[in-house]
Coordinates of C-alpha atoms and ligand atoms in Angstrom, one line a residue:
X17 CA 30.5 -9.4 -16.9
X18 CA 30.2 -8.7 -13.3
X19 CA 26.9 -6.7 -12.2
X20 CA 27.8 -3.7 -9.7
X21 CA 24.5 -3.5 -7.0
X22 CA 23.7 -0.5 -4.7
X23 CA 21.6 -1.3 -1.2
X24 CA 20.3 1.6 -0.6
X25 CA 17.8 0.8 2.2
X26 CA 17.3 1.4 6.3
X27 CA 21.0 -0.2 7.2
X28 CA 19.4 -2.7 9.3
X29 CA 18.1 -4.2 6.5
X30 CA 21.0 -4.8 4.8
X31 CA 22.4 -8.1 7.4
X32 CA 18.6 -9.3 6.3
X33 CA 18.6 -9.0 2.6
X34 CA 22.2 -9.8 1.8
X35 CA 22.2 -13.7 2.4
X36 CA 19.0 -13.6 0.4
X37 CA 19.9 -11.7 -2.4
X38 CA 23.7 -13.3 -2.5
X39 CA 21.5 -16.8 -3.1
X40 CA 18.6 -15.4 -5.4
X41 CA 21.7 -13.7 -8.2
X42 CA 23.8 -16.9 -7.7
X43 CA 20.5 -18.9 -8.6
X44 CA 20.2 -17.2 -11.5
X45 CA 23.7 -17.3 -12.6
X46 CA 24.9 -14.0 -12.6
X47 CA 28.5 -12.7 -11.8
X48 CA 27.8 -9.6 -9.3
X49 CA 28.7 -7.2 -6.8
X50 CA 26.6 -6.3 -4.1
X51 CA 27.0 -3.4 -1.7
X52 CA 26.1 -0.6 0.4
X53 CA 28.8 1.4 -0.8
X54 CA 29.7 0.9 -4.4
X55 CA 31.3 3.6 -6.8
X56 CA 28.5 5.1 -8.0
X57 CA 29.8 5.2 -12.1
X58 CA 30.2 1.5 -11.5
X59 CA 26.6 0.7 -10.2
X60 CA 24.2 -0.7 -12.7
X61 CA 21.2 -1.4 -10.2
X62 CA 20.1 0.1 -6.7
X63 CA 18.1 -1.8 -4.7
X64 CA 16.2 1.0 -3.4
X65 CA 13.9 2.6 -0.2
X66 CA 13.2 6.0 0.5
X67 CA 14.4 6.0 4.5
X68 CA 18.3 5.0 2.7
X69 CA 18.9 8.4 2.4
X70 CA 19.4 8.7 -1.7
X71 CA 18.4 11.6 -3.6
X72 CA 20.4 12.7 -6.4
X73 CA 20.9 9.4 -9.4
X74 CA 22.7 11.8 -11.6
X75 CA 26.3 10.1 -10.6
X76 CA 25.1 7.1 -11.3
X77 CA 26.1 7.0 -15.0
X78 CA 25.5 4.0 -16.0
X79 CA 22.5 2.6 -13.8
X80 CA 20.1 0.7 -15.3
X81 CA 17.3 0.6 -12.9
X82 CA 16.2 1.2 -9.9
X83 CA 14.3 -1.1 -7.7
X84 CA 12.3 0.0 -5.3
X85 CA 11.1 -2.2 -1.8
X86 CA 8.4 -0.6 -1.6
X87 CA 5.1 -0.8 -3.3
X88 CA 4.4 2.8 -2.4
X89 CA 6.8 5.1 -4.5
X90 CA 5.0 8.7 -4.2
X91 CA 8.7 9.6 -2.7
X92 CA 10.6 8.6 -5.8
X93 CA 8.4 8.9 -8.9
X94 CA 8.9 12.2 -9.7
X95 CA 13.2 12.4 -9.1
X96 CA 13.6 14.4 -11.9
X97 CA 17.6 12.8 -11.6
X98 CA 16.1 9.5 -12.3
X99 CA 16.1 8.9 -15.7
X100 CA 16.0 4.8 -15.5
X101 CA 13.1 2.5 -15.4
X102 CA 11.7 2.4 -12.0
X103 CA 10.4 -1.0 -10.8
X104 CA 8.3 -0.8 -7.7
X105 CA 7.4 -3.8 -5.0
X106 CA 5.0 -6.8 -6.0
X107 CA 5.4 -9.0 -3.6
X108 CA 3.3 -12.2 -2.8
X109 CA 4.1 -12.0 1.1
X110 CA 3.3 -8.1 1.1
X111 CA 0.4 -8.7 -0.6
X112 CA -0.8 -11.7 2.3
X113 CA 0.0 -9.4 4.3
X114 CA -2.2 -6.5 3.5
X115 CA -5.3 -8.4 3.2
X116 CA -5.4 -10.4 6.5
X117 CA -4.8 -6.7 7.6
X118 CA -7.6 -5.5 5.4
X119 CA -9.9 -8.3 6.6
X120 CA -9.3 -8.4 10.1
X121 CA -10.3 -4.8 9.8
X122 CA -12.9 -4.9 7.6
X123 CA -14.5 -8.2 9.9
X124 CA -14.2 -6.2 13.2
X125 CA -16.7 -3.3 11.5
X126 CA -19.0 -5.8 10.2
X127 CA -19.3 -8.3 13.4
X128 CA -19.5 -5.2 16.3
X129 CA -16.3 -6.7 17.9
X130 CA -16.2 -3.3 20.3
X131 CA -19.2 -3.4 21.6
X132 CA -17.9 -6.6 23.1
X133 CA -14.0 -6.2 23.4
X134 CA -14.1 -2.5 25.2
X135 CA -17.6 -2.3 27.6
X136 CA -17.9 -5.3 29.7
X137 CA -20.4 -3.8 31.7
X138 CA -23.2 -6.9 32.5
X139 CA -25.5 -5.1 30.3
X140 CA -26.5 -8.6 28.1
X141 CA -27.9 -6.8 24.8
X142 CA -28.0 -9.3 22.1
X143 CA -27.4 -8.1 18.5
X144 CA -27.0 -10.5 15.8
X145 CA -25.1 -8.8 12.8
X146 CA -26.0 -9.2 9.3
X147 CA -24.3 -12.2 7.1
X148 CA -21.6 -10.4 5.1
X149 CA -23.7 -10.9 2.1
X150 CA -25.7 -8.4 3.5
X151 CA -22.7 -5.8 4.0
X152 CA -21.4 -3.2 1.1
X153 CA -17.7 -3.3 0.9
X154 CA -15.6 -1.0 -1.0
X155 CA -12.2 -0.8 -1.9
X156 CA -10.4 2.3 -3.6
X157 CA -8.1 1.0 -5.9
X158 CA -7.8 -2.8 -7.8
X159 CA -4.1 -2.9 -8.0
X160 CA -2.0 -5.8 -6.2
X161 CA -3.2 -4.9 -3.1
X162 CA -6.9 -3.6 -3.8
X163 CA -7.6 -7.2 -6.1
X164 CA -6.2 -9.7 -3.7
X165 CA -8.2 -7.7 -0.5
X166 CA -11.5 -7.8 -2.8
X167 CA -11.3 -11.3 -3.7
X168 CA -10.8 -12.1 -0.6
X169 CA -13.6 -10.4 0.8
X170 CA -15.7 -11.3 -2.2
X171 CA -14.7 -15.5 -1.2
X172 CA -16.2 -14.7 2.5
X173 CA -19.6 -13.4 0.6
X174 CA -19.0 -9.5 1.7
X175 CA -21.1 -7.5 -0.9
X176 CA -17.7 -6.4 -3.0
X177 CA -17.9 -3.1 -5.2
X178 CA -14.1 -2.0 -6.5
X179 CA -12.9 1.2 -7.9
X180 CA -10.0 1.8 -9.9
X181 CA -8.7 4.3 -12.9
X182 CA -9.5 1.5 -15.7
X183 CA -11.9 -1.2 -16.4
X184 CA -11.5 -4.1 -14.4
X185 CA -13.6 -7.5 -14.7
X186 CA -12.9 -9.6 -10.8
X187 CA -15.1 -12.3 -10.6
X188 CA -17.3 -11.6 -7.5
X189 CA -16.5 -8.0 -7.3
X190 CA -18.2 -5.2 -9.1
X191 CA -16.3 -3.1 -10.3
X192 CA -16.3 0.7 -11.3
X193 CA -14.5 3.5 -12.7
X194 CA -14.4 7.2 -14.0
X195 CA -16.3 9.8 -11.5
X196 CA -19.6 8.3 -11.9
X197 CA -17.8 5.0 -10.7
X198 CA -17.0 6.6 -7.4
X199 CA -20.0 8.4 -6.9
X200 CA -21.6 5.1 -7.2
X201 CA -19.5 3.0 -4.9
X202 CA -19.4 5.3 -2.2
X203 CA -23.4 6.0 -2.1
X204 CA -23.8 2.9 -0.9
X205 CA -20.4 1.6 0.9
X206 CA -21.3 0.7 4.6
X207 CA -17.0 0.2 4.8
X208 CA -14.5 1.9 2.3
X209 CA -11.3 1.0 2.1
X210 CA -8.3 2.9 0.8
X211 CA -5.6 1.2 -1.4
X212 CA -5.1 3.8 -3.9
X213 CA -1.0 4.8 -4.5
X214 CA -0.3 8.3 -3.5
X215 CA -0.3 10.5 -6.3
X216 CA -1.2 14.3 -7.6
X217 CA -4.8 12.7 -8.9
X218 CA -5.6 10.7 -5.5
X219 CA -5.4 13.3 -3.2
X220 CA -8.2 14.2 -1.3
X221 CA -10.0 11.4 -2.9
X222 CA -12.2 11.2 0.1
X223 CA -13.0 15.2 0.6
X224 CA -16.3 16.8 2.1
X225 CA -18.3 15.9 -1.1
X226 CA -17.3 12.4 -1.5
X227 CA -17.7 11.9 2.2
X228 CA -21.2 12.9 2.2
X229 CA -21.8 10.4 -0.4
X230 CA -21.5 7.8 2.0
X231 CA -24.5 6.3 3.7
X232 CA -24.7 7.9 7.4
X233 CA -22.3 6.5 9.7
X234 CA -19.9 4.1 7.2
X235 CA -16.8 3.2 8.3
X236 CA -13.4 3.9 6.6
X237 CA -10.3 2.1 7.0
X238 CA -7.2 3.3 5.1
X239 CA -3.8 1.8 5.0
X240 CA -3.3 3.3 1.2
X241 CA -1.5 6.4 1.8
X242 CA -2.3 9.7 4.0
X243 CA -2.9 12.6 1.5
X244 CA -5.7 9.8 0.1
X245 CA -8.1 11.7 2.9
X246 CA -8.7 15.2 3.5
X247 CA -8.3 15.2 7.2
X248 CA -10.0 18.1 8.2
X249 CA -13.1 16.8 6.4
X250 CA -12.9 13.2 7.8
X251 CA -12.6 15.0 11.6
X252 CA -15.8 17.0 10.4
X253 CA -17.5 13.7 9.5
X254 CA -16.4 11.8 11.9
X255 CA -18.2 14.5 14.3
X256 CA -21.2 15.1 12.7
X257 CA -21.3 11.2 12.7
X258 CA -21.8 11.7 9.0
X259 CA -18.7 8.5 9.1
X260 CA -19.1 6.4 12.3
X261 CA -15.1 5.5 12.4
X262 CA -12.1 5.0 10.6
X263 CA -9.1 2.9 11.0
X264 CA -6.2 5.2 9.7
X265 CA -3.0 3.3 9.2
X266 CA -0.7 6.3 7.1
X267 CA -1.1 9.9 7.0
X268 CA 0.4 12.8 5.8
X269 CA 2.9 13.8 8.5
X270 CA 4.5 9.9 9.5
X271 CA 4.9 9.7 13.1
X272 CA 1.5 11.1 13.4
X273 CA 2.4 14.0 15.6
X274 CA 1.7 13.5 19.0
X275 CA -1.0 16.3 19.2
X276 CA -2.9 15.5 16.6
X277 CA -6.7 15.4 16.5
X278 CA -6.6 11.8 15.4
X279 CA -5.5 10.3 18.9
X280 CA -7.6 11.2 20.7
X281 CA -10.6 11.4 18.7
X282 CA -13.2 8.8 20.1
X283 CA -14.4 7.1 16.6
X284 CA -11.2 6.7 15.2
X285 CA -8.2 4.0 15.8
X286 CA -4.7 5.1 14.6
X287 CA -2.1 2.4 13.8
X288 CA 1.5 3.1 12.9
X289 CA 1.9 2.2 9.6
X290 CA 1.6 -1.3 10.2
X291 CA -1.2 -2.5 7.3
X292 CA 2.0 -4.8 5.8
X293 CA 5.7 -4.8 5.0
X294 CA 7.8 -5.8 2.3
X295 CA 9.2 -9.5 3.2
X296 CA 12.6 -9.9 2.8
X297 CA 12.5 -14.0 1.4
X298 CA 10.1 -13.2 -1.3
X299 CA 10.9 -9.6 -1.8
X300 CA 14.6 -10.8 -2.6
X301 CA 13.1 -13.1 -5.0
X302 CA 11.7 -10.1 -6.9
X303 CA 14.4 -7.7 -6.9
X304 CA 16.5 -10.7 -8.4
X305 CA 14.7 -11.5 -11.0
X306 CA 13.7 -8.0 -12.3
X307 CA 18.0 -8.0 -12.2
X308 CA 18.2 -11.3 -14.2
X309 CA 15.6 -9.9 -16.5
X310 CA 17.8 -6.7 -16.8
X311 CA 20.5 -8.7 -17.7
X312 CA 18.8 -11.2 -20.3
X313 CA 17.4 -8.5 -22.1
X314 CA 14.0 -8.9 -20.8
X315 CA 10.9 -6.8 -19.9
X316 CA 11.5 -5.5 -16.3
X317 CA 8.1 -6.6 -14.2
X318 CA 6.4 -4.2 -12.2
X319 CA 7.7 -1.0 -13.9
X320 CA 6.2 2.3 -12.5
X321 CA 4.2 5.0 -15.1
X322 CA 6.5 7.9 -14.2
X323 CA 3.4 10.3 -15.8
X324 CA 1.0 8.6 -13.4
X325 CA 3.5 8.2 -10.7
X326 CA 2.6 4.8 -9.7
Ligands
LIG1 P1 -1.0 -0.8 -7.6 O1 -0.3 0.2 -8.4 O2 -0.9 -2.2 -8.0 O3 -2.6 -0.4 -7.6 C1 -3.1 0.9 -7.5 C2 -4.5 0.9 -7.8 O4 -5.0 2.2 -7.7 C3 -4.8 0.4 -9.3 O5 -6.0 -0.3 -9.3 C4 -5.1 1.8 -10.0 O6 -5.9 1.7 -11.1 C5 -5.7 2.6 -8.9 N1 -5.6 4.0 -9.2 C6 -4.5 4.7 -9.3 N2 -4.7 6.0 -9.6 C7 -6.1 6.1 -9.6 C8 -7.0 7.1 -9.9 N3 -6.6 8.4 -10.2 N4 -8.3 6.9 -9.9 C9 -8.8 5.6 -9.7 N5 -8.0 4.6 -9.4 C10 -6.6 4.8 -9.4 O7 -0.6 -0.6 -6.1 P2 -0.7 -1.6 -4.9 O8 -2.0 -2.3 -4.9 O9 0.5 -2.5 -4.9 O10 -0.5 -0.7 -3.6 C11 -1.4 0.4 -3.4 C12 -0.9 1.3 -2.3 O11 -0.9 0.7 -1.0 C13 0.6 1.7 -2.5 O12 0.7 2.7 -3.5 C14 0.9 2.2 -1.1 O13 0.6 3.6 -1.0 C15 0.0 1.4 -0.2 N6 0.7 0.5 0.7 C16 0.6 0.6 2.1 C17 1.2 -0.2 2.9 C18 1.0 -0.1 4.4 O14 1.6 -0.8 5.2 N7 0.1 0.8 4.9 C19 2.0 -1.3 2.4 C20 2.1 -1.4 1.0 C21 1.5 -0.5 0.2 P3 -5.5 0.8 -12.4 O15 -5.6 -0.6 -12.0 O16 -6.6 1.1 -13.4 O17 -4.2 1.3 -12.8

């Protein structure tokens, strides 16, 4: 029987992901249809991202799941006109992505690089930073993202603590959970980083308590999601020098608007939501095979806890 697929992604991606996915379902042997305009009572998948524009799943009679390219789905999770399974984005290439982002960010803390990059000013004033074994790193959630970051870290010798909502054993990384488990890792995180999902119990993880956990002038770098930080507190921290910088990636209004504190503010560098992106070759690989598993009768991977919305 022929399977009916929905694109329902940022039109330009479609050129990108239709030779891809055409080859992934033909791999697999499956009879399909693939589209960005299908009847919708025909459709039994959508390949799915927020910026396509779809809202309302309830013509979609006979869908049998959506799939989302992204790994972040704080826009979707709670569609109370999805009534499907819900597989989100675990990519390999996203992943790679993320924590050579995570790293590069996480190295420029721990060696200085801006005393060196931005003042050139024939002032020779040598300081020798620590070895990473010396430096506390912490990263808010172990998921996908949060595990292959902290291993990473963990390989290069960084001190590596980990927090996440259940217990977690990564070799080289110690790990904590619960209230107590944050209060922990962030007393003595010289660099936190942010890879929680967005959801109703993350927000405002870091507040003006938790901030002031942290040991006087720590860095934070999040590329998680926006409503992770209270920003008013972080611009109060980041002024008291309570937090020395942060590297802020997402936030709550995307464009940052273009008066907002946070571009201008001297100890903090804004980047556009660039931490990593879904890649089209493996990310077709994904989608196809969550569609194959649909279709075979299988356990979708990757499903999302619609009660914890991620
Ligand atoms: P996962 O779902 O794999 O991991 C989420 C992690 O957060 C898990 O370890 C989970 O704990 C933990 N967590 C969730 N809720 C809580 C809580 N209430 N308390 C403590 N820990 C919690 O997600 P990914 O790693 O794939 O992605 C993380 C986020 O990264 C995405 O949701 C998205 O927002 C963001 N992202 C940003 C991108 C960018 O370019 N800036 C690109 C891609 C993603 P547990 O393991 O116990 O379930």
């Amino acid at each position: 029987m022929t399977v009916n697929i929905l694109f329902s992604a940022r039109p330009a991606l479609w050129p990108v992901y239709e030779p891809l996915l055409t080859k992934y379902l033909t791999d697999a042997g499956l009879e399909f249809q693939l589209g960005t305009d299908v009847d919708p009572d025909q459709v039994d998948y959508i390949i799915y991202a927020p910026n396509g524009g779809l809202l309302d799943f309830s013509p979609y009679t006979r869908l049998k799941a959506v799939l989302s390219l992204w790994a972040g789905v704080e826009k979707i999770a709670g569609n109370e006109t999805l009534t499907v399974p819900l597989a989100r984005m675990v990519d390999h290439g996203l992943t790679q992505g993320m924590t050579e982002w995570v790293v590069g960010h996480v190295l420029r803390y721990h060696l200085g690089m801006d005393r060196h990059i931005t003042v050139q000013d024939g002032v020779w004033t040598p300081e020798i930073p620590p070895l990473a074994t010396g430096r506390k790193v912490c990263i808010l959630g172990l998921g996908a993202l949060g595990e292959a970051a902290a291993r990473t870290l963990a390989a290069l010798n960084f001190d590596v603590m980990g927090w996440s909502r259940s217990v977690k054993d990564i070799p080289g990384v110690t790990c904590m959970h619960g209230a107590d488990g944050l209060r922990a890792a962030l007393s003595q995180a010289e660099i936190v980083v942010l890879l929680l999902p967005g959801t109703p119990a993350t927000e405002n993880t870091l507040n003006a308590e938790t901030l002031a956990l942290m040991p006087k002038g720590a860095r934070i770098i999040n590329p998680g999601r926006g409503p992770l930080v209270d920003d008013d507190a972080l611009l109060a921290a980041l002024n008291s020098g309570q937090i020395g910088h942060a590297t802020l990636d997402v936030f709550r209004i995307e464009p940052l608007p273009e008066d907002h504190p946070y571009w201008t503010h001297p100890n903090v560098t804004v980047t556009p939501h660039i931490a990593s992106e879904t890649r089209p070759e493996t990310a077709a690989q994904v989608i196809c095979e969550n569609i194959r598993r649909g279709e075979e009768g299988e356990p979708f991977l990757h499903l999302v806890d619609r009660n914890l919305g991620y």
